[in-house]
XYZ file of N, CA and C in Angstrom:
420
model
N -42.542 -91.811 23.385
C -42.115 -91.398 22.073
C -42.832 -90.126 21.637
N -44.063 -89.993 22.028
C -44.786 -88.786 21.673
C -44.170 -87.580 22.330
N -43.802 -87.750 23.574
C -43.178 -86.645 24.285
C -41.880 -86.292 23.607
N -41.156 -87.326 23.223
C -39.886 -87.095 22.576
C -40.090 -86.375 21.262
N -41.055 -86.851 20.484
C -41.378 -86.242 19.196
C -41.834 -84.828 19.395
N -42.631 -84.625 20.374
C -43.146 -83.296 20.650
C -42.015 -82.408 21.130
N -41.086 -82.945 21.930
C -39.943 -82.163 22.404
C -39.044 -81.812 21.238
N -38.841 -82.756 20.304
C -38.009 -82.484 19.128
C -38.685 -81.424 18.277
N -40.003 -81.496 18.142
C -40.728 -80.504 17.347
C -40.595 -79.134 17.983
N -40.705 -79.084 19.314
C -40.587 -77.814 20.037
C -39.174 -77.273 19.877
N -38.181 -78.184 20.023
C -36.795 -77.758 19.869
C -36.544 -77.284 18.447
N -37.114 -77.951 17.478
C -36.959 -77.554 16.072
C -37.569 -76.194 15.839
N -38.765 -75.965 16.429
C -39.437 -74.677 16.268
C -38.628 -73.588 16.945
N -38.095 -73.907 18.132
C -37.286 -72.914 18.847
C -35.993 -72.633 18.083
N -35.386 -73.680 17.483
C -34.179 -73.497 16.691
C -34.468 -72.633 15.477
N -35.590 -72.900 14.836
C -35.992 -72.107 13.674
C -36.224 -70.661 14.076
N -36.904 -70.475 15.205
C -37.165 -69.119 15.718
C -35.849 -68.452 16.088
N -34.938 -69.215 16.682
C -33.632 -68.686 17.065
C -32.861 -68.230 15.830
N -32.918 -69.002 14.751
C -32.247 -68.630 13.500
C -32.857 -67.365 12.922
N -34.197 -67.259 12.978
C -34.862 -66.042 12.478
C -34.416 -64.822 13.288
N -34.322 -65.023 14.610
C -33.884 -63.918 15.478
C -32.448 -63.554 15.127
N -31.581 -64.547 14.921
C -30.194 -64.281 14.550
C -30.120 -63.562 13.208
N -30.959 -63.960 12.253
C -30.981 -63.301 10.938
C -31.429 -61.847 11.087
N -32.474 -61.645 11.901
C -32.947 -60.269 12.134
C -31.871 -59.449 12.822
N -31.195 -60.088 13.794
C -30.127 -59.395 14.512
C -28.986 -59.040 13.555
N -28.608 -59.954 12.687
C -27.562 -59.698 11.695
C -28.004 -58.595 10.748
N -29.268 -58.634 10.341
C -29.811 -57.598 9.463
C -29.778 -56.240 10.162
N -30.145 -56.248 11.453
C -30.135 -55.000 12.219
C -28.711 -54.471 12.367
N -27.748 -55.404 12.590
C -26.355 -54.987 12.716
C -25.869 -54.388 11.401
N -26.237 -54.973 10.290
C -25.870 -54.439 8.980
C -26.489 -53.062 8.788
N -27.773 -52.951 9.152
C -28.467 -51.670 9.044
C -27.813 -50.637 9.959
N -27.461 -51.059 11.177
C -26.807 -50.154 12.129
C -25.454 -49.706 11.575
N -24.722 -50.629 10.980
C -23.423 -50.312 10.395
C -23.594 -49.320 9.237
N -24.633 -49.537 8.408
C -24.915 -48.620 7.297
C -25.262 -47.238 7.827
N -26.082 -47.207 8.885
C -26.445 -45.919 9.494
C -25.212 -45.225 10.068
N -24.340 -45.990 10.717
C -23.128 -45.417 11.303
C -22.237 -44.841 10.201
N -22.113 -45.570 9.072
C -21.314 -45.080 7.948
C -21.942 -43.812 7.368
N -23.265 -43.820 7.220
C -23.962 -42.645 6.689
C -23.793 -41.452 7.636
N -23.896 -41.713 8.934
C -23.720 -40.657 9.931
C -22.292 -40.112 9.877
N -21.309 -40.998 9.720
C -19.910 -40.566 9.623
C -19.713 -39.708 8.374
N -20.326 -40.111 7.242
C -20.228 -39.310 6.012
C -20.852 -37.937 6.209
N -22.022 -37.922 6.862
C -22.699 -36.648 7.121
C -21.829 -35.761 8.007
N -21.217 -36.356 9.039
C -20.327 -35.592 9.928
C -19.137 -35.041 9.141
N -18.553 -35.892 8.275
C -17.416 -35.444 7.456
C -17.830 -34.303 6.533
N -18.990 -34.459 5.896
C -19.489 -33.409 5.004
C -19.769 -32.118 5.783
N -20.313 -32.296 6.999
C -20.596 -31.127 7.843
C -19.292 -30.415 8.190
N -18.283 -31.168 8.608
C -16.978 -30.588 8.943
C -16.367 -29.897 7.728
N -16.469 -30.549 6.560
C -15.931 -29.954 5.329
C -16.674 -28.663 4.994
N -18.002 -28.661 5.156
C -18.799 -27.455 4.878
C -18.435 -26.340 5.849
N -18.245 -26.699 7.128
C -17.848 -25.692 8.134
C -16.475 -25.135 7.779
N -15.551 -26.009 7.412
C -14.204 -25.568 7.030
C -14.268 -24.669 5.802
N -15.077 -25.046 4.820
C -15.225 -24.251 3.594
C -15.801 -22.873 3.913
N -16.835 -22.857 4.755
C -17.423 -21.571 5.147
C -16.408 -20.716 5.915
N -15.639 -21.366 6.794
C -14.590 -20.642 7.533
C -13.568 -20.045 6.589
N -13.152 -20.832 5.586
C -12.184 -20.328 4.601
C -12.765 -19.165 3.802
N -14.029 -19.302 3.393
C -14.676 -18.216 2.646
C -14.781 -16.960 3.504
N -15.148 -17.141 4.764
C -15.239 -16.001 5.680
C -13.870 -15.350 5.861
N -12.832 -16.176 6.020
C -11.469 -15.637 6.135
C -11.098 -14.834 4.893
N -11.445 -15.372 3.709
C -11.159 -14.652 2.456
C -11.890 -13.315 2.415
N -13.161 -13.333 2.800
C -13.962 -12.097 2.785
C -13.371 -11.080 3.751
N -13.028 -11.541 4.950
C -12.448 -10.636 5.956
C -11.113 -10.096 5.459
N -10.286 -10.976 4.896
C -8.969 -10.559 4.396
C -9.121 -9.526 3.272
N -10.046 -9.788 2.336
C -10.265 -8.836 1.243
C -10.806 -7.519 1.774
N -11.732 -7.607 2.723
C -12.303 -6.382 3.300
C -11.230 -5.579 4.018
N -10.421 -6.266 4.813
C -9.346 -5.573 5.525
C -8.336 -4.992 4.545
N -8.058 -5.725 3.479
C -7.141 -5.220 2.452
C -7.687 -3.962 1.801
N -8.975 -3.998 1.466
C -9.612 -2.828 0.848
C -9.619 -1.651 1.822
N -9.902 -1.948 3.089
C -9.910 -0.880 4.088
C -8.501 -0.313 4.269
N -7.495 -1.185 4.222
C -6.107 -0.742 4.329
C -5.726 0.161 3.166
N -6.127 -0.243 1.960
C -5.845 0.582 0.776
C -6.542 1.931 0.885
N -7.791 1.919 1.329
C -8.533 3.175 1.498
C -7.847 4.059 2.535
N -7.362 3.437 3.614
C -6.659 4.190 4.649
C -5.379 4.793 4.089
N -4.648 4.021 3.275
C -3.424 4.547 2.649
C -3.759 5.740 1.757
N -4.828 5.595 0.933
C -5.220 6.702 0.049
C -5.618 7.919 0.863
N -6.401 7.697 1.909
C -6.861 8.810 2.747
C -5.671 9.486 3.420
N -4.739 8.678 3.928
C -3.548 9.236 4.573
C -2.719 10.014 3.562
N -2.574 9.463 2.369
C -1.818 10.146 1.316
C -2.489 11.469 0.952
N -3.809 11.440 0.816
C -4.544 12.670 0.502
C -4.386 13.689 1.629
N -4.424 13.215 2.869
C -4.261 14.104 4.021
C -2.872 14.719 4.006
N -1.863 13.898 3.708
C -0.496 14.407 3.644
C -0.352 15.451 2.545
N -0.958 15.183 1.384
C -0.921 16.149 0.279
C -1.595 17.456 0.684
N -2.730 17.342 1.362
C -3.447 18.548 1.800
C -2.609 19.316 2.823
N -1.924 18.600 3.693
C -1.076 19.257 4.698
C 0.072 19.991 4.008
N 0.698 19.345 3.000
C 1.776 20.002 2.242
C 1.247 21.246 1.539
N 0.069 21.113 0.943
C -0.537 22.246 0.241
C -0.844 23.379 1.220
N -1.344 23.019 2.410
C -1.652 24.039 3.418
C -0.375 24.754 3.856
N 0.716 23.999 4.037
C 1.994 24.609 4.422
C 2.472 25.547 3.318
N 2.348 25.084 2.070
C 2.756 25.909 0.931
C 1.921 27.182 0.866
N 0.597 27.042 1.035
C -0.279 28.221 1.005
C 0.031 29.157 2.162
N 0.360 28.607 3.306
C 0.714 29.418 4.469
C 1.965 30.235 4.169
N 2.950 29.594 3.523
C 4.186 30.302 3.164
C 3.876 31.421 2.171
N 3.003 31.132 1.194
C 2.615 32.155 0.210
C 1.916 33.308 0.918
N 1.007 32.980 1.842
C 0.299 34.038 2.579
C 1.256 34.850 3.444
N 2.202 34.178 4.088
C 3.188 34.903 4.891
C 4.007 35.846 4.023
N 4.411 35.371 2.856
C 5.180 36.204 1.925
C 4.345 37.394 1.462
N 3.079 37.155 1.126
C 2.197 38.244 0.689
C 1.994 39.242 1.827
N 1.876 38.744 3.042
C 1.715 39.624 4.210
C 2.957 40.501 4.369
N 4.143 39.883 4.253
C 5.389 40.643 4.359
C 5.465 41.723 3.281
N 5.064 41.360 2.051
C 5.062 42.336 0.953
C 4.092 43.473 1.248
N 2.917 43.132 1.777
C 1.921 44.163 2.106
C 2.461 45.101 3.190
N 3.124 44.536 4.208
C 3.698 45.362 5.269
C 4.794 46.269 4.712
N 5.644 45.723 3.815
C 6.701 46.527 3.200
C 6.092 47.657 2.358
N 5.034 47.328 1.597
C 4.366 48.359 0.774
C 3.719 49.422 1.651
N 3.126 49.002 2.769
C 2.498 49.971 3.673
C 3.562 50.897 4.270
N 4.722 50.335 4.622
C 5.808 51.152 5.176
C 6.309 52.130 4.121
N 6.493 51.623 2.908
C 6.970 52.482 1.807
C 5.957 53.576 1.515
N 4.668 53.215 1.545
C 3.609 54.199 1.307
C 3.645 55.284 2.385
N 3.855 54.875 3.627
C 3.944 55.838 4.727
C 5.144 56.761 4.526
N 6.287 56.168 4.130
C 7.479 56.982 3.869
C 7.241 57.939 2.708
N 6.591 57.420 1.641
C 6.293 58.282 0.479
C 5.353 59.418 0.878
N 4.396 59.124 1.768
C 3.449 60.154 2.217
C 4.186 61.237 3.002
N 5.109 60.808 3.875
C 5.901 61.786 4.632
C 6.740 62.652 3.694
N 7.364 61.996 2.699
C 8.160 62.735 1.719
C 7.261 63.711 0.962
N 6.105 63.254 0.552
C 5.152 64.102 -0.176
C 4.749 65.301 0.689
N 4.422 65.017 1.966
C 4.019 66.106 2.866
C 5.142 67.125 3.021
N 6.405 66.657 3.146
C 7.541 67.567 3.282
C 7.723 68.392 2.015
N 7.635 67.697 0.857
C 7.790 68.414 -0.414
C 6.663 69.407 -0.619
N 5.469 69.043 -0.235
C 4.314 69.940 -0.359
C 4.515 71.173 0.516
N 5.009 70.949 1.722
C 5.250 72.065 2.634
C 6.347 72.975 2.082
N 7.414 72.349 1.505
C 8.513 73.130 0.929
C 8.003 73.952 -0.246
N 7.176 73.343 -1.111
C 6.613 74.065 -2.260
C 5.709 75.184 -1.772
N 4.951 74.900 -0.737
C 4.054 75.919 -0.186
C 4.865 77.099 0.348
N 5.991 76.802 1.028
C 6.847 77.861 1.549
C 7.470 78.666 0.408
N 7.930 77.962 -0.645
C 8.521 78.647 -1.804
C 7.486 79.526 -2.487
N 6.256 78.980 -2.615
C 5.179 79.753 -3.251
C 4.857 80.991 -2.423
N 4.838 80.827 -1.118
C 4.553 81.941 -0.222
C 5.664 82.984 -0.319
N 6.948 82.492 -0.382
C 8.083 83.414 -0.506
C 8.021 84.135 -1.833
N 7.658 83.419 -2.890
C 7.550 84.026 -4.229
C 6.493 85.112 -4.211
N 5.354 84.816 -3.580
C 4.268 85.808 -3.531
C 4.707 87.037 -2.726
N 5.464 86.751 -1.667
C 5.958 87.875 -0.855
C 6.920 88.725 -1.673
N 7.828 88.086 -2.387
C 8.801 88.812 -3.222
C 8.080 89.587 -4.310
N 7.125 88.949 -4.939
C 6.366 89.625 -6.001
C 5.612 90.826 -5.425
N 5.081 90.661 -4.243
C 4.359 91.771 -3.615
C 5.329 92.910 -3.308
N 6.527 92.545 -2.814
C 7.517 93.574 -2.516
C 7.965 94.268 -3.790
N 8.167 93.478 -4.871
C 8.580 94.071 -6.150
C 7.506 95.045 -6.664
N 6.310 94.690 -6.564
C 5.238 95.565 -7.007
C 5.202 96.831 -6.137
N 5.429 96.635 -4.883
C 5.414 97.802 -4.005
C 6.584 98.711 -4.371
N 7.730 98.182 -4.671
C 8.876 98.992 -5.050
C 8.663 99.644 -6.390
N 8.026 98.977 -7.281
C 7.796 99.514 -8.600
C 6.761 100.614 -8.515
N 5.919 100.594 -7.653
C 4.891 101.609 -7.569
C 5.496 102.763 -6.902
């Protein structure tokens, strides 16, 4: 009977220990489940933060590219305006050059006319002096 009593006591102690182990195991499983849920939340938050940062980066890149595009349009427009102005100025310069060439030609023609008229006047003056000299000689 003592052996039996002692065996029952041992079995009771082992059963009690087994229940404590099961309780600890259940507690650990609950803790593990809580950790897994917390880890899943952290992963979800991490993914959401990465997605948010990606969206913000996309917005920044899009705005930057948009601003650069607008600047390029303005620069191209300014370049086109400058090219039109240069063409216009070139036409004005060509016209002024043509006018200068025409004036130079006219000046050359006027100089030739002047030289001819000067020579004709010189000849007339010389003839007049000759006639006057002859008249004086005849009068004397």
